Amino acid sequence: MYADPDARGGVLEAEGIVEVKFKQRDILKTMHRLDPELLRVGARIAELKEQIKDISKSLDRRGSIDDSLIRTDIGREAEGRVRELETELLAAEKTAKAREKELSPIYHEIAVQFAELHDTAERMLEKGCIFDIIPWRSSRRQLYWRLRRLLKQNEQEVRVQAAVKPADSMDQGAAAASLRRWFTEDLGETQSHQWEHDNEAVCKWLESQAGDDNSVLEKNLRAIHQDAILQTVNNLVLELTPSQRSEFLRKLSALEMEQ
């Protein structure tokens, strides 16, 4: 499978992914974790709440200022201090809300961009979902060479598989690996990357190799076929009785003398 550089593979658009996976409460948590202003205000809010709690506990174990204590100087002083702290707390919370409102569109846009980065052609290629990224304008030419290369490669893979018979068998993956090894052997390591990324170059190499008896491809095919024949003969000889083996060697010597 291939994709255009601007293609997207997800079922949901980035906005939809954010709505499902990164809701507003998650955005707020991220703000309070990253924004210096919200970190400062948040720390102050926590500090104010703790101070109010401590003052209330010091006057009443139940956590509130009792009416009878308010009538005393200590109670009135504590009540005034609590009200000051509550006023400051309210202002701090309003500041935090205003900051959240200010940052919300920015963080939402960042979340959308982050979601889009997980649905680009580059990401699909990295995860192995597509084979390559092809611009739409050049897709016809590249796919033409890809198809032509695969047809030629399949033809040679069949020849490689046939060359190892009857001594052995080889699957298509091993045959393709052999062709790739011979490609590198012929052109060198510096050009080995073409096997994966240049269909035109590989196709032309396969075509030129198939028509030349002295090419790397043809020489290797003959070599592995000869090895397969020798292995087959060796296996057959091992199955012969001593007298049959002697007769076989005699006939083989006679053939050599005739040649």
Coordinates of C-alpha atoms in Angstrom, one line a residue:
M1 CA 0.0 0.0 0.0
Y2 CA 1.2 3.5 -0.8
A3 CA 0.1 7.0 0.4
D4 CA 0.4 10.6 -0.8
P5 CA 2.5 12.9 1.5
D6 CA -0.8 14.7 2.5
A7 CA -2.8 11.5 2.9
R8 CA -4.4 10.5 6.2
G9 CA -5.2 7.0 7.3
G10 CA -7.4 7.5 10.4
V11 CA -11.1 6.9 10.6
L12 CA -11.6 10.0 12.8
E13 CA -10.3 13.5 11.9
A14 CA -7.9 15.1 14.4
E15 CA -10.7 17.1 16.0
G16 CA -12.7 13.9 16.6
I17 CA -9.7 12.2 18.1
V18 CA -9.2 15.1 20.5
E19 CA -12.8 15.0 21.5
V20 CA -12.6 11.3 22.3
K21 CA -9.0 10.9 23.6
F22 CA -8.1 14.3 25.0
K23 CA -11.1 15.9 26.6
Q24 CA -11.2 19.4 28.2
R25 CA -10.4 18.0 31.7
D26 CA -7.3 16.5 30.3
I27 CA -6.3 19.8 28.6
L28 CA -6.8 21.5 32.0
K29 CA -4.5 19.0 33.7
T30 CA -1.9 19.6 31.1
M31 CA -2.1 23.4 31.5
H32 CA -1.7 23.1 35.3
R33 CA 1.3 20.8 34.8
L34 CA 3.1 22.9 32.2
D35 CA 2.1 26.6 32.5
P36 CA 4.4 28.5 34.9
E37 CA 1.6 31.1 35.7
L38 CA -0.9 28.4 36.6
L39 CA 1.7 26.5 38.6
R40 CA 2.3 29.6 40.6
V41 CA -1.4 30.4 41.1
G42 CA -2.1 26.8 41.9
A43 CA 0.5 26.7 44.6
R44 CA -0.9 29.9 46.1
I45 CA -4.4 28.5 46.1
A46 CA -3.3 25.4 47.9
E47 CA -1.3 27.5 50.4
L48 CA -4.4 29.7 51.1
K49 CA -6.7 26.7 51.6
E50 CA -4.2 25.2 54.0
Q51 CA -3.9 28.5 56.0
I52 CA -7.7 28.8 56.3
K53 CA -7.9 25.2 57.4
D54 CA -5.2 25.7 60.0
I55 CA -6.8 28.8 61.5
S56 CA -10.2 27.1 61.7
K57 CA -8.7 24.1 63.4
S58 CA -6.8 26.1 65.9
L59 CA -10.1 27.7 67.2
D60 CA -12.4 24.8 66.9
R61 CA -11.6 21.1 66.6
R62 CA -14.7 20.7 64.3
G63 CA -12.9 22.8 61.7
S64 CA -15.0 26.0 61.9
I65 CA -15.1 29.1 64.0
D66 CA -17.8 28.8 66.6
D67 CA -20.2 31.7 67.2
S68 CA -19.1 32.0 70.8
L69 CA -15.5 32.3 69.9
I70 CA -16.2 35.1 67.4
R71 CA -17.3 37.3 70.2
T72 CA -13.8 37.2 71.7
D73 CA -10.9 39.3 70.4
I74 CA -9.1 36.2 69.2
G75 CA -12.2 35.0 67.4
R76 CA -12.8 38.3 65.7
E77 CA -9.2 38.5 64.7
A78 CA -9.3 34.9 63.3
E79 CA -12.6 35.6 61.5
G80 CA -11.1 38.7 59.9
R81 CA -8.0 36.8 58.8
V82 CA -10.1 34.0 57.3
R83 CA -12.1 36.5 55.4
E84 CA -9.0 38.1 54.0
L85 CA -7.6 34.7 53.0
E86 CA -11.0 33.7 51.4
T87 CA -11.0 37.0 49.5
E88 CA -7.5 36.3 48.3
L89 CA -8.4 32.7 47.5
L90 CA -11.4 33.9 45.4
A91 CA -9.2 36.3 43.5
A92 CA -6.6 33.6 42.9
E93 CA -9.2 31.2 41.6
K94 CA -10.6 33.9 39.3
T95 CA -7.0 34.5 38.0
A96 CA -6.6 30.7 37.4
K97 CA -10.0 30.6 35.5
A98 CA -9.0 33.5 33.4
R99 CA -5.6 31.9 32.6
E100 CA -7.3 28.6 31.7
K101 CA -9.7 30.5 29.4
E102 CA -6.8 32.3 27.7
L103 CA -4.8 29.1 27.2
S104 CA -7.6 26.8 26.3
P105 CA -7.7 27.6 22.5
I106 CA -3.9 27.3 22.3
Y107 CA -3.7 23.9 24.1
H108 CA -6.7 22.7 22.0
E109 CA -4.8 23.6 18.8
I110 CA -1.7 21.9 20.1
A111 CA -3.7 18.7 20.9
V112 CA -5.2 18.7 17.4
Q113 CA -1.8 19.1 15.8
F114 CA -0.4 16.3 18.0
A115 CA -3.3 14.1 16.9
E116 CA -2.6 14.9 13.3
L117 CA 1.1 13.9 13.7
H118 CA -0.1 10.4 14.5
D119 CA -2.0 10.1 11.3
T120 CA 0.5 11.4 8.7
A121 CA 1.9 9.4 5.8
E122 CA 5.3 9.4 7.6
R123 CA 3.8 7.9 10.7
M124 CA 2.0 5.2 8.6
L125 CA 5.3 4.4 6.9
E126 CA 7.1 4.2 10.3
K127 CA 4.5 1.8 11.7
G128 CA 4.7 -0.4 8.5
C129 CA 1.1 0.4 7.4
I130 CA 2.3 1.5 4.0
F131 CA 5.2 0.4 1.8
D132 CA 6.2 3.9 0.6
I133 CA 5.2 7.5 0.3
I134 CA 4.4 8.5 -3.3
P135 CA 3.4 12.0 -4.4
W136 CA 0.1 11.9 -6.4
R137 CA 1.6 13.6 -9.4
S138 CA 4.3 10.9 -9.9
S139 CA 2.2 7.9 -8.7
R140 CA 1.4 6.5 -12.1
R141 CA 5.0 6.4 -13.2
Q142 CA 6.3 4.9 -9.9
L143 CA 3.5 2.3 -9.7
Y144 CA 4.2 1.3 -13.3
W145 CA 7.8 0.6 -12.5
R146 CA 6.8 -1.1 -9.3
L147 CA 4.4 -3.5 -11.1
R148 CA 6.9 -4.1 -13.9
R149 CA 9.7 -4.8 -11.3
L150 CA 7.5 -7.3 -9.4
L151 CA 6.6 -9.2 -12.6
K152 CA 10.3 -9.5 -13.5
Q153 CA 11.3 -10.3 -10.0
N154 CA 8.6 -13.0 -9.7
E155 CA 9.8 -14.5 -12.9
Q156 CA 13.4 -14.8 -11.6
E157 CA 12.3 -16.0 -8.2
V158 CA 10.6 -19.0 -9.9
R159 CA 13.8 -19.7 -11.7
V160 CA 15.8 -19.6 -8.5
Q161 CA 13.3 -22.0 -6.8
A162 CA 13.5 -24.3 -9.8
A163 CA 17.3 -24.3 -9.7
V164 CA 17.6 -25.9 -6.3
K165 CA 15.3 -28.8 -7.2
P166 CA 15.2 -31.7 -6.8
A167 CA 17.8 -31.7 -4.0
D168 CA 16.0 -29.0 -2.0
S169 CA 13.1 -26.6 -1.9
M170 CA 13.1 -22.9 -1.5
D171 CA 10.2 -20.5 -0.6
Q172 CA 9.6 -17.2 -2.3
G173 CA 11.1 -15.2 0.5
A174 CA 14.4 -17.1 0.3
A175 CA 14.4 -16.7 -3.5
A176 CA 13.9 -12.9 -3.2
A177 CA 16.7 -12.7 -0.6
S178 CA 19.0 -14.5 -3.1
L179 CA 18.2 -12.0 -5.8
R180 CA 18.8 -9.2 -3.5
R181 CA 22.2 -10.6 -2.5
W182 CA 23.2 -11.0 -6.1
F183 CA 22.0 -7.5 -6.8
T184 CA 24.3 -6.2 -4.1
E185 CA 27.1 -8.5 -5.3
D186 CA 26.9 -7.1 -8.8
L187 CA 26.4 -3.3 -8.1
G188 CA 28.1 -3.0 -4.7
E189 CA 27.0 -2.1 -1.2
T190 CA 26.8 1.6 -2.1
Q191 CA 23.9 0.8 -4.5
S192 CA 22.2 -1.9 -2.3
H193 CA 19.6 0.7 -1.1
Q194 CA 18.1 0.7 -4.6
W195 CA 16.6 -2.7 -4.0
E196 CA 14.1 -1.2 -1.6
H197 CA 13.7 2.3 -3.0
D198 CA 14.3 2.3 -6.8
N199 CA 11.9 0.0 -8.7
E200 CA 13.1 1.3 -12.1
A201 CA 16.8 0.5 -11.4
V202 CA 15.9 -3.0 -10.1
C203 CA 13.7 -3.8 -13.0
K204 CA 16.3 -2.8 -15.5
W205 CA 18.9 -4.8 -13.7
L206 CA 16.7 -7.9 -13.7
E207 CA 16.0 -7.5 -17.4
S208 CA 19.7 -7.0 -18.3
Q209 CA 20.8 -10.0 -16.2
A210 CA 18.3 -12.4 -17.6
G211 CA 19.5 -11.9 -21.2
D212 CA 23.2 -12.3 -20.5
D213 CA 24.8 -15.8 -20.0
N214 CA 27.8 -14.2 -18.2
S215 CA 25.7 -12.1 -15.8
V216 CA 25.9 -12.5 -12.1
L217 CA 22.3 -13.8 -12.0
E218 CA 22.9 -16.5 -14.7
K219 CA 26.2 -17.6 -13.2
N220 CA 24.6 -18.0 -9.7
L221 CA 21.6 -19.9 -11.1
R222 CA 24.0 -22.3 -12.9
A223 CA 26.1 -22.7 -9.7
I224 CA 23.2 -23.5 -7.4
H225 CA 21.7 -25.8 -10.0
Q226 CA 25.0 -27.7 -10.3
D227 CA 25.2 -27.9 -6.5
A228 CA 21.6 -29.3 -6.4
I229 CA 22.4 -31.9 -9.0
L230 CA 25.6 -33.0 -7.1
Q231 CA 23.6 -33.2 -3.9
T232 CA 21.0 -35.3 -5.6
V233 CA 23.5 -37.7 -7.1
N234 CA 25.3 -38.0 -3.8
N235 CA 22.1 -38.9 -2.0
L236 CA 21.3 -41.5 -4.7
V237 CA 24.8 -43.0 -4.5
L238 CA 24.5 -43.4 -0.8
E239 CA 21.4 -45.5 -1.3
L240 CA 23.2 -48.0 -3.7
T241 CA 24.7 -51.3 -2.6
P242 CA 28.5 -51.7 -2.8
S243 CA 28.3 -53.6 -6.1
Q244 CA 25.9 -51.0 -7.6
R245 CA 28.2 -48.3 -6.5
S246 CA 31.2 -49.9 -8.2
E247 CA 29.2 -50.3 -11.4
F248 CA 28.2 -46.6 -11.2
L249 CA 31.7 -45.5 -10.7
R250 CA 32.9 -47.7 -13.6
K251 CA 30.3 -46.1 -16.0
L252 CA 31.2 -42.6 -14.7
S253 CA 34.8 -43.2 -15.5
A254 CA 33.9 -44.4 -18.9
L255 CA 31.9 -41.3 -19.6
E256 CA 34.9 -39.1 -18.5
M257 CA 37.2 -41.0 -20.9
E258 CA 34.8 -40.5 -23.8
Q259 CA 34.8 -36.8 -23.1

